[in-house]
PDB file of C-alpha atoms in Angstrom:
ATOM      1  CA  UNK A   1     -17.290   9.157  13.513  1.00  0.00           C
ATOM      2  CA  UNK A   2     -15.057  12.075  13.852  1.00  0.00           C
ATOM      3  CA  UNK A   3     -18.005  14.465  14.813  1.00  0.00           C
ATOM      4  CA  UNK A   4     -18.540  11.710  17.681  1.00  0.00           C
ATOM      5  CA  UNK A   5     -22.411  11.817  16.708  1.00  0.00           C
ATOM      6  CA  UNK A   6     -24.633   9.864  19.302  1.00  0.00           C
ATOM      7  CA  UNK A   7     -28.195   9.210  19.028  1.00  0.00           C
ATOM      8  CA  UNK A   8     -29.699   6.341  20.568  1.00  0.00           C
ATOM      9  CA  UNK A   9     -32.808   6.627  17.905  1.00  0.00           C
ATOM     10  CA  UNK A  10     -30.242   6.460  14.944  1.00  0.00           C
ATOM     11  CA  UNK A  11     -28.501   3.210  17.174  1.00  0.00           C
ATOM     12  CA  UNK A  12     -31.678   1.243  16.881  1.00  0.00           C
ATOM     13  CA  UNK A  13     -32.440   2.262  13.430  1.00  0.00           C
ATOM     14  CA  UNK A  14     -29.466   0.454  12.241  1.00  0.00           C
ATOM     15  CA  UNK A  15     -29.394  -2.453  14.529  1.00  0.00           C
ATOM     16  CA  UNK A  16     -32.773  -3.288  13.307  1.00  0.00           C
ATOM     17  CA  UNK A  17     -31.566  -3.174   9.909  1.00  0.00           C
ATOM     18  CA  UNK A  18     -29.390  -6.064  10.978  1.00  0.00           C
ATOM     19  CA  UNK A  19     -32.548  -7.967  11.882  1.00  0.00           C
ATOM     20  CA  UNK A  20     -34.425  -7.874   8.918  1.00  0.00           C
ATOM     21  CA  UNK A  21     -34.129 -10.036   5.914  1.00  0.00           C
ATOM     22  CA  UNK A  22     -36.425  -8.629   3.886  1.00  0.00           C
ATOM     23  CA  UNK A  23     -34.804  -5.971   1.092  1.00  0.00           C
ATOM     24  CA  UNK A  24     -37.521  -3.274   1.346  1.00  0.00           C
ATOM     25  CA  UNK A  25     -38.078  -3.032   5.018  1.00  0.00           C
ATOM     26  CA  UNK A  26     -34.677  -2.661   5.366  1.00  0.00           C
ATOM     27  CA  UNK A  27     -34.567   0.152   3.084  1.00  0.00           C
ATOM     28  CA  UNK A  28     -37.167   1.803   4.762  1.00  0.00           C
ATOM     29  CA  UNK A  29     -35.145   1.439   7.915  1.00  0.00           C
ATOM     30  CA  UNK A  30     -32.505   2.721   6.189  1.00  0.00           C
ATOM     31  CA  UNK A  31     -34.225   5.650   4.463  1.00  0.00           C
ATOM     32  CA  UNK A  32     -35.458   6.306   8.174  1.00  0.00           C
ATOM     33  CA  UNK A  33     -32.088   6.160   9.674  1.00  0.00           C
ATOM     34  CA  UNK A  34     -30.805   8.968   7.076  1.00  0.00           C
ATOM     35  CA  UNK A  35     -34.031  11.131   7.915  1.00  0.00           C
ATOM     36  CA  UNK A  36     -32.716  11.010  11.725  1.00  0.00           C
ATOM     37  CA  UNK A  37     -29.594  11.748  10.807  1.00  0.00           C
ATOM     38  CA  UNK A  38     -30.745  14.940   8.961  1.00  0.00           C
ATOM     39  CA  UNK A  39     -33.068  15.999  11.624  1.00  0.00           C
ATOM     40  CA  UNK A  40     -29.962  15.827  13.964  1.00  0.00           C
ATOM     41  CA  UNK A  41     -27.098  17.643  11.843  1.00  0.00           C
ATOM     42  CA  UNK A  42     -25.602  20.449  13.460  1.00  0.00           C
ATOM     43  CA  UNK A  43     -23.172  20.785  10.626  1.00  0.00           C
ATOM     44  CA  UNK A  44     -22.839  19.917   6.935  1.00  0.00           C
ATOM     45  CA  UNK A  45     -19.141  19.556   5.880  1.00  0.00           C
ATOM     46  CA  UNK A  46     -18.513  21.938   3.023  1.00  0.00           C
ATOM     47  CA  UNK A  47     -15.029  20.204   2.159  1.00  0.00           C
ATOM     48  CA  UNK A  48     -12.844  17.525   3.460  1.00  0.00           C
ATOM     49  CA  UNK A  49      -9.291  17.557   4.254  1.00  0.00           C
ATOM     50  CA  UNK A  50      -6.690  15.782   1.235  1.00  0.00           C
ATOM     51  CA  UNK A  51      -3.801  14.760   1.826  1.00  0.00           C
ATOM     52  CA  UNK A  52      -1.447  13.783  -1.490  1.00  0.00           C
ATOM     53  CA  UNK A  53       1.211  10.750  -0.646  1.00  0.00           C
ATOM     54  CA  UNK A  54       4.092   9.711  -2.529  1.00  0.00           C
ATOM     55  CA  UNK A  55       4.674   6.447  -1.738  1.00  0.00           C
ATOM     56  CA  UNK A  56       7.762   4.534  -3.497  1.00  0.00           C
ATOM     57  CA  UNK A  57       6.866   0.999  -4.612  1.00  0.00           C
ATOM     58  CA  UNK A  58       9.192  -0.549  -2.219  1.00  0.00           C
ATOM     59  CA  UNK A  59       7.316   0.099   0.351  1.00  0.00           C
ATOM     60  CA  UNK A  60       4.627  -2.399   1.581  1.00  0.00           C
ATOM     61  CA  UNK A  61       2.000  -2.120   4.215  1.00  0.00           C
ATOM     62  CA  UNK A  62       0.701   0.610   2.906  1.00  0.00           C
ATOM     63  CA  UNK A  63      -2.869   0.810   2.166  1.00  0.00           C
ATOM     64  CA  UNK A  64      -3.901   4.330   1.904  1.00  0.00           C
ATOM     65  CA  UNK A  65      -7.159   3.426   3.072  1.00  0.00           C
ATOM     66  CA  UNK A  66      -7.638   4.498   6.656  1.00  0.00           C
ATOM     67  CA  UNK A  67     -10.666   6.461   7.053  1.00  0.00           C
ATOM     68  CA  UNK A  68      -8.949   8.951   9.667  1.00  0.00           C
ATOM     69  CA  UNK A  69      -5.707   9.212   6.981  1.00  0.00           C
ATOM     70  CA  UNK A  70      -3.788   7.677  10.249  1.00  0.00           C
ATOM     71  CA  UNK A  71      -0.584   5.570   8.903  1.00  0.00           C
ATOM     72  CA  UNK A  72       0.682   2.865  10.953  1.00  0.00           C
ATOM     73  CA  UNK A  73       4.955   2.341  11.103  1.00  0.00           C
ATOM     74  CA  UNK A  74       4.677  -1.078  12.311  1.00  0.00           C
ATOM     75  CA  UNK A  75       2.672  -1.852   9.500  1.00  0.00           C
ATOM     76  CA  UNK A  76       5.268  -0.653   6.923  1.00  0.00           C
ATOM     77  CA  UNK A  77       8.098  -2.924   5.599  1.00  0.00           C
ATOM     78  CA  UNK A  78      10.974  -2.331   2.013  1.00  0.00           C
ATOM     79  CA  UNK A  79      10.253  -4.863  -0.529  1.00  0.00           C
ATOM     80  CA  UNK A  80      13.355  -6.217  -1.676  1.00  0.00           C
ATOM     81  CA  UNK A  81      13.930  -4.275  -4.951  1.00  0.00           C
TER      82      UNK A  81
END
């Protein structure tokens, strides 16, 4: 949530999404959820930010896969090769 969106509408949308077992209502809680969203964007992001890595196959701990593109040292170790 880089934008740091807060709506306490959207909140219970999705928690009650958590409480149904039911397929279709959840969709529809879903579908409702993404209409509150809509209603409350300020901005629509036209691109995103990529960033290319080269990352030799020694190197393990790295999964590429942070959503914020953050890479954690202590996580990052040499394979013996």
């Amino acid at each position: 949530n880089t934008a740091h969106y807060k709506s306490p509408a959207f909140d219970k949308l999705i928690a009650d999404t958590l409480k149904v077992a039911d397929d279709t209502q959840r969709s529809e809680l879903y579908a409702k959820a993404e209409q509150q969203l809509d209603k409350d964007s300020a901005i629509v992001p036209v691109y995103y930010y990529v960033n290319a890595r080269l990352v030799k196959p020694w190197v393990g701990g790295y999964t590429g896969k942070d959503p914020l593109d953050n890479i954690y040292v202590k996580n990052l170790y040499i394979i013996k090769h």
